[in-house]
Coordinates of C-alpha atoms in Angstrom, one line a residue:
M1 CA 0.4 0.2 -0.2
A2 CA 1.3 3.1 -0.7
F3 CA 2.0 6.1 1.8
V4 CA 0.5 9.3 1.0
K5 CA 1.8 12.2 3.8
T6 CA -0.3 15.3 4.1
V7 CA 1.4 18.6 3.1
S8 CA 1.6 21.3 5.5
V9 CA 1.6 25.0 5.2
E10 CA 4.8 24.8 7.5
D11 CA 6.6 21.8 5.2
L12 CA 6.3 25.0 2.5
S13 CA 7.3 27.7 4.8
C14 CA 10.6 29.8 5.3
P15 CA 8.8 31.1 7.3
E16 CA 6.0 32.2 4.8
I17 CA 5.0 29.9 2.1
F18 CA 7.9 29.4 -0.3
K19 CA 7.9 32.6 -3.2
A20 CA 10.2 31.8 -5.9
P21 CA 11.9 28.5 -4.2
V22 CA 15.5 27.7 -5.7
I23 CA 17.3 24.3 -4.9
L24 CA 20.8 24.2 -3.5
S25 CA 23.3 21.5 -4.4
C26 CA 22.7 20.0 -1.2
S27 CA 19.0 19.4 -2.0
H28 CA 17.3 22.0 0.2
S29 CA 15.3 24.4 -1.0
V30 CA 15.0 27.8 0.3
C31 CA 13.4 31.1 -0.6
K32 CA 15.2 32.9 -3.5
E33 CA 15.2 36.3 -1.6
C34 CA 15.7 34.6 1.8
L35 CA 19.0 32.9 0.4
Q36 CA 20.3 36.1 -1.2
K37 CA 19.9 38.0 2.4
F38 CA 21.4 35.2 4.4
W39 CA 24.4 35.1 1.9
E40 CA 24.8 38.7 2.1
T41 CA 24.5 38.5 6.0
R42 CA 26.9 35.5 6.5
N43 CA 29.0 37.1 3.5
T44 CA 29.2 33.5 2.5
Q45 CA 27.9 30.7 0.2
D46 CA 26.3 28.2 2.3
C47 CA 23.1 26.6 2.9
P48 CA 21.1 28.4 5.5
I49 CA 20.1 25.0 7.2
Y50 CA 23.4 22.6 6.9
R51 CA 25.7 25.3 6.3
R52 CA 27.3 23.2 4.0
R53 CA 28.7 25.4 1.0
S54 CA 26.8 25.9 -2.1
S55 CA 28.8 24.9 -5.6
K56 CA 26.3 27.3 -7.5
L57 CA 26.3 31.0 -7.6
G58 CA 23.0 31.0 -8.9
P59 CA 20.8 27.8 -7.8
P60 CA 17.9 26.7 -10.3
C61 CA 14.1 27.5 -9.5
N62 CA 12.6 24.2 -7.8
L63 CA 9.3 24.3 -10.2
V64 CA 7.6 21.1 -8.3
L65 CA 7.7 23.0 -4.9
K66 CA 7.0 26.3 -6.8
N67 CA 3.8 24.9 -8.3
V68 CA 2.6 23.5 -5.0
C69 CA 3.0 26.6 -3.3
E70 CA 1.4 28.8 -5.7
S71 CA -1.9 26.1 -5.4
L72 CA -1.9 26.4 -1.9
T73 CA -1.7 30.0 -2.0
V74 CA -4.9 30.4 -4.2
E75 CA -6.7 27.9 -1.8
S76 CA -6.0 29.7 1.1
A77 CA -7.3 32.7 -0.5
S78 CA -10.5 31.4 -2.2
G79 CA -11.7 29.8 1.1
S80 CA -10.6 32.9 3.0
E81 CA -14.2 34.6 2.9
E82 CA -15.0 35.1 6.6
V83 CA -18.6 34.6 8.3
C84 CA -20.3 36.3 11.3
S85 CA -19.7 34.2 14.4
L86 CA -22.8 34.7 15.9
H87 CA -25.4 34.7 12.8
N88 CA -23.5 32.4 10.3
E89 CA -23.7 35.2 7.6
K90 CA -21.4 36.6 5.2
L91 CA -19.5 39.6 6.4
K92 CA -20.9 41.9 3.8
L93 CA -20.7 45.3 5.5
F94 CA -18.3 47.5 7.8
C95 CA -19.3 48.9 11.0
L96 CA -17.5 52.8 10.8
D97 CA -18.6 53.4 14.7
D98 CA -17.1 49.8 15.9
E99 CA -14.7 49.9 12.9
Q100 CA -15.3 46.2 12.4
P101 CA -16.8 44.3 10.0
V102 CA -20.4 42.7 10.4
C103 CA -23.4 40.5 8.8
V104 CA -26.8 42.3 7.5
V105 CA -28.3 40.8 10.8
C106 CA -25.8 42.6 13.0
R107 CA -26.6 45.8 11.1
D108 CA -30.3 45.5 12.5
S109 CA -29.5 44.3 16.1
E110 CA -29.4 46.9 19.2
K111 CA -25.8 46.6 19.6
H112 CA -25.0 48.7 16.2
V113 CA -28.3 51.3 16.5
N114 CA -27.6 54.3 14.8
H115 CA -24.4 53.2 13.6
R116 CA -22.7 53.9 10.2
F117 CA -22.3 51.2 7.6
R118 CA -20.4 50.9 4.8
P119 CA -20.4 47.7 1.9
I120 CA -17.4 45.8 3.3
N121 CA -15.7 46.0 -0.1
E122 CA -15.6 50.2 -0.2
A123 CA -14.0 49.3 3.5
E124 CA -11.7 47.0 1.8
Q125 CA -10.8 50.0 -0.4
L126 CA -10.6 52.3 2.2
K127 CA -8.4 50.1 4.0
T128 CA -6.1 49.6 1.1
A129 CA -6.0 53.3 0.8
L130 CA -4.8 53.6 4.4
T131 CA -2.1 51.2 4.2
S132 CA -1.0 52.5 1.0
F133 CA -1.1 55.9 2.8
Q134 CA 0.5 54.5 5.8
E135 CA 3.5 52.5 3.5
K136 CA 4.0 56.0 2.1
L137 CA 4.3 57.8 5.4
K138 CA 6.7 54.8 6.3
H139 CA 8.8 55.3 3.2
T140 CA 8.7 59.0 3.3
E141 CA 9.9 58.8 7.1
K142 CA 12.8 56.2 5.9
I143 CA 13.9 58.9 3.1
K144 CA 13.9 61.5 5.9
R145 CA 16.4 59.6 8.0
E146 CA 18.4 58.7 5.0
G147 CA 18.5 62.1 4.0
K148 CA 19.8 63.2 7.3
L149 CA 22.2 60.7 7.4
L150 CA 23.2 61.8 3.6
C151 CA 23.6 65.8 5.5
F152 CA 25.8 64.3 8.1
Y153 CA 27.9 62.5 5.8
I154 CA 28.0 65.4 3.4
Q155 CA 29.8 67.4 6.5
T156 CA 32.1 64.3 7.1
Q157 CA 32.8 64.1 3.5
S158 CA 33.5 67.3 3.2
E159 CA 35.6 68.2 6.3
H160 CA 37.7 65.1 5.5
T161 CA 38.4 65.8 1.6
E162 CA 39.0 69.8 2.8
Q163 CA 41.9 68.4 5.2
Q164 CA 43.3 66.0 2.1
I165 CA 43.3 69.1 -0.2
K166 CA 45.1 70.7 2.7
E167 CA 47.7 68.1 3.0
E168 CA 48.3 67.9 -0.7
F169 CA 49.1 71.7 -1.0
K170 CA 51.1 71.8 1.9
K171 CA 53.2 69.3 0.1
L172 CA 53.0 71.8 -2.9
H173 CA 54.0 74.4 -0.7
Q174 CA 56.8 73.4 1.4
F175 CA 58.0 72.1 -2.1
L176 CA 58.1 75.6 -3.3
R177 CA 59.2 77.4 -0.2
D178 CA 62.4 74.9 -0.9
E179 CA 63.2 75.7 -4.3
E180 CA 62.4 79.7 -3.1
E181 CA 64.9 79.4 -0.2
A182 CA 67.6 76.9 -2.3
S183 CA 67.4 80.1 -5.1
I184 CA 68.0 82.5 -3.0
T185 CA 71.0 80.9 -1.0
A186 CA 72.9 80.4 -4.6
L187 CA 72.0 84.1 -5.2
R188 CA 73.4 85.4 -1.9
K189 CA 76.7 82.8 -2.2
E190 CA 77.4 84.3 -5.5
E191 CA 77.0 88.0 -4.1
E192 CA 79.2 86.8 -1.4
Q193 CA 81.7 85.4 -3.2
K194 CA 82.1 88.2 -5.9
S195 CA 81.6 90.8 -3.7
Q196 CA 84.7 89.4 -1.5
M197 CA 86.7 88.8 -5.3
L198 CA 85.7 92.9 -5.7
K199 CA 86.8 93.5 -2.2
E200 CA 90.1 92.0 -2.7
K201 CA 90.7 93.9 -6.3
L202 CA 89.7 97.1 -4.4
E203 CA 92.3 96.2 -1.5
E204 CA 94.9 95.6 -4.5
M205 CA 94.0 99.1 -6.0
N206 CA 94.5 100.8 -3.1
R207 CA 98.2 99.3 -2.4
Q208 CA 98.7 100.4 -6.2
I209 CA 97.6 103.7 -5.6
S210 CA 99.8 104.3 -2.4
A211 CA 102.8 102.7 -4.2
L212 CA 102.1 105.4 -7.1
S213 CA 101.8 108.0 -4.5
D214 CA 105.0 107.5 -3.6
T215 CA 106.4 107.0 -6.9
I216 CA 105.1 110.5 -7.7
K217 CA 106.3 112.0 -4.7
D218 CA 110.0 110.3 -5.5
T219 CA 109.5 111.2 -9.3
E220 CA 108.6 114.7 -8.3
E221 CA 111.7 115.4 -6.3
K222 CA 114.3 113.9 -8.6
M223 CA 112.7 116.2 -11.2
K224 CA 114.2 118.8 -10.0
A225 CA 117.6 117.0 -10.0
M226 CA 116.5 116.4 -13.7
D227 CA 117.2 112.4 -13.4
V228 CA 115.0 111.6 -16.6
I229 CA 116.5 108.3 -16.5
V230 CA 114.6 107.3 -13.0
L231 CA 111.2 108.9 -14.4
S232 CA 111.3 106.6 -17.3
R233 CA 112.2 103.5 -15.6
A234 CA 109.1 104.6 -13.3
Q235 CA 106.7 104.8 -15.8
S236 CA 107.7 101.5 -17.2
S237 CA 107.0 99.8 -14.0
Q238 CA 103.1 100.6 -13.3
Q239 CA 100.4 98.7 -14.7
D240 CA 97.0 100.2 -15.7
P241 CA 94.4 98.7 -13.2
Q242 CA 91.4 96.7 -15.0
I243 CA 87.9 96.1 -13.4
L244 CA 87.4 92.4 -13.2
S245 CA 85.3 90.4 -15.7
G246 CA 82.2 88.8 -14.7
A247 CA 82.3 91.0 -11.5
L248 CA 78.3 91.2 -11.7
V249 CA 75.7 88.8 -10.2
N250 CA 74.4 86.2 -13.1
V251 CA 70.7 87.6 -12.9
T252 CA 69.7 85.5 -15.7
N253 CA 71.0 82.1 -14.0
Y254 CA 68.3 83.1 -11.2
L255 CA 65.5 84.1 -13.7
R256 CA 65.6 82.5 -16.6
N257 CA 62.4 80.5 -16.9
L258 CA 62.0 80.4 -13.2
T259 CA 58.4 79.1 -13.3
F260 CA 59.2 76.7 -15.9
R261 CA 62.2 75.2 -14.1
V262 CA 60.4 74.6 -10.8
W263 CA 57.4 73.2 -12.9
K264 CA 59.9 70.1 -14.2
K265 CA 61.1 69.5 -10.8
M266 CA 57.5 69.5 -9.3
Q267 CA 57.1 66.5 -12.0
E268 CA 59.0 64.5 -9.8
L269 CA 57.0 65.2 -6.9
V270 CA 53.3 64.7 -8.5
Q271 CA 51.5 61.6 -10.2
N272 CA 49.3 61.4 -12.9
T273 CA 46.6 58.5 -12.3
P274 CA 44.1 57.7 -15.4
V275 CA 41.5 56.0 -13.4
T276 CA 40.3 57.7 -9.8
L277 CA 38.3 55.4 -7.7
D278 CA 35.0 57.3 -7.0
P279 CA 34.0 56.7 -3.4
N280 CA 30.3 57.6 -3.8
T281 CA 29.6 54.3 -5.7
A282 CA 32.1 52.1 -3.2
P283 CA 29.8 49.7 -0.8
S284 CA 29.9 49.9 3.2
R285 CA 32.7 46.8 3.1
L286 CA 35.4 48.7 0.8
I287 CA 38.1 50.9 2.0
L288 CA 39.4 53.4 -0.6
S289 CA 42.7 54.6 -0.2
D290 CA 43.5 58.2 0.6
D291 CA 44.4 59.4 -2.7
L292 CA 41.5 57.2 -4.1
T293 CA 43.6 54.9 -6.3
S294 CA 43.5 51.5 -4.5
L295 CA 40.9 49.7 -2.3
R296 CA 40.4 46.7 0.2
R297 CA 38.1 44.7 1.7
S298 CA 37.0 45.0 5.3
K299 CA 35.5 42.4 7.5
T300 CA 33.5 45.2 9.4
Q301 CA 30.9 47.1 7.6
K302 CA 31.4 51.2 7.7
L303 CA 28.6 53.7 7.7
V304 CA 27.7 54.9 4.5
P305 CA 24.5 56.4 3.0
D306 CA 22.6 54.0 0.5
N307 CA 22.5 56.7 -2.5
P308 CA 21.6 55.8 -5.7
E309 CA 25.1 55.5 -7.1
R310 CA 25.9 53.1 -4.8
F311 CA 26.3 49.4 -5.2
Y312 CA 24.5 47.3 -2.8
K313 CA 25.2 43.6 -3.7
Y314 CA 28.5 43.3 -5.2
S315 CA 31.7 44.6 -3.6
C316 CA 32.2 47.1 -7.0
V317 CA 33.5 50.2 -7.0
L318 CA 33.5 52.8 -10.0
G319 CA 36.1 55.0 -11.8
S320 CA 35.2 58.5 -11.2
E321 CA 35.6 59.3 -15.3
G322 CA 33.8 57.5 -18.1
F323 CA 34.4 57.4 -22.0
N324 CA 32.5 57.5 -25.0
S325 CA 35.4 56.3 -27.3
G326 CA 38.7 55.5 -28.0
T327 CA 41.1 53.0 -27.0
H328 CA 41.8 52.7 -23.6
F329 CA 44.3 50.7 -21.2
W330 CA 45.3 50.6 -17.7
D331 CA 47.8 48.9 -15.5
V332 CA 46.1 46.9 -12.5
E333 CA 47.9 45.7 -9.7
V334 CA 45.6 42.7 -8.1
G335 CA 48.5 41.9 -5.5
D336 CA 48.0 38.2 -4.0
N337 CA 44.2 37.9 -3.8
S338 CA 42.5 34.8 -4.8
W339 CA 39.6 36.5 -6.3
W340 CA 39.4 39.6 -8.3
I341 CA 37.2 41.4 -11.0
I342 CA 38.3 44.0 -13.1
G343 CA 36.0 45.1 -16.1
L344 CA 33.6 47.8 -17.6
T345 CA 30.3 48.8 -17.4
T346 CA 27.4 51.3 -18.9
E347 CA 26.8 54.2 -16.6
S348 CA 23.2 53.4 -16.6
N349 CA 23.5 49.9 -15.1
K350 CA 21.6 49.6 -12.3
R351 CA 23.7 48.8 -9.1
K352 CA 20.9 47.8 -6.6
G353 CA 19.8 44.9 -8.2
A354 CA 21.0 41.0 -8.2
D355 CA 21.0 40.8 -11.8
F356 CA 24.0 43.9 -12.4
F357 CA 26.7 41.3 -13.8
N358 CA 24.1 40.1 -16.2
T359 CA 23.5 43.3 -18.0
N360 CA 26.2 45.6 -19.4
V361 CA 29.2 44.4 -18.3
W362 CA 32.3 43.3 -19.7
C363 CA 35.3 42.0 -17.6
V364 CA 37.9 39.5 -16.8
W365 CA 38.1 37.9 -13.3
Y366 CA 40.1 35.6 -11.6
K367 CA 38.9 33.2 -8.5
D368 CA 40.7 29.9 -7.3
D369 CA 43.6 30.0 -10.0
E370 CA 41.3 30.1 -13.0
Y371 CA 40.8 33.1 -14.8
F372 CA 37.4 33.7 -17.0
S373 CA 35.9 36.5 -19.3
H374 CA 32.6 37.6 -19.0
S375 CA 30.2 39.6 -21.8
P376 CA 26.2 40.1 -21.9
E377 CA 26.5 37.6 -24.9
I378 CA 29.1 34.8 -23.6
P379 CA 29.0 35.1 -19.7
N380 CA 31.7 33.1 -17.5
N381 CA 33.6 32.0 -20.4
P382 CA 37.2 30.1 -19.3
L383 CA 40.3 32.1 -21.2
F384 CA 42.6 29.2 -20.9
S385 CA 40.8 25.5 -20.9

């Protein structure tokens, strides 16, 4: 005799009735949405029941279980029409004063004298509208809280960025001050050297003037004695003094292309990075460097606003500048990471959904000593097989 088991709601719940159930490699079935939330929270791909690692990133849908759950949901909905517990009549009216559904017999009873009634379907519409307004209110309050967080984050972000700008310009200012001091020091050194040379030359000229004065005095005395021979000798022994060549400061050596020469030196200080990472797109577990050129994944989450540009499910970050055409290439250091992805996507590609990599993504990725290429036309294609 065959044994037939009665299926209960508990057997088909997760914790409610399964919606879009998927089957894992360990044969357990879980709601797709519940599984994604569990994997995001635990940062793992384990089975929520046995904690056994799933070998599939996108487990397939359990069609049999899905059909059974849908049938059970339809049956529950069709048999959910309530009746009055007092009169066993259908609850077709809604008492606005007591805020409860009633039947036509309850309407005429003494308990509901002078009460206001509406058809139950109108009340359901009002209830639906009220629920919609309440949901809208909750959503608006949530957006308000996120807006306050965004204001605080903008202030923090601005203060941190301002501090980084000051640090970078501090380096440039220090470099310029050093260059200024070096140029002035060299100028003063040349001034001192040439002033000393000229001072020595003037002292030599003073000695020559003194000697010439003595010679002139002797010559004048001997002229009285008509000693012409001595006069001729005195004239021939004196040399005409001369101004030193190159005695002035070499001004052109200091002012020639001054700003250009300093700029050339500054090129050794600064670097140009073709791709700068955009921190407004980084999820909470990615930590970017201060110069926005590298990143690492953290075990803890930092507090960041859930702005539309930011990735939610994937640990991805975008470059701050895009392009529409041309040939582009970059050198990317991946270090000793065992799993990395580098690629391109369109700016319009949605970053919040779970299907981000299924649309408009072209990339190369590495995991467990294997390389793959990925495109919308050919996903997860082994590069070396």
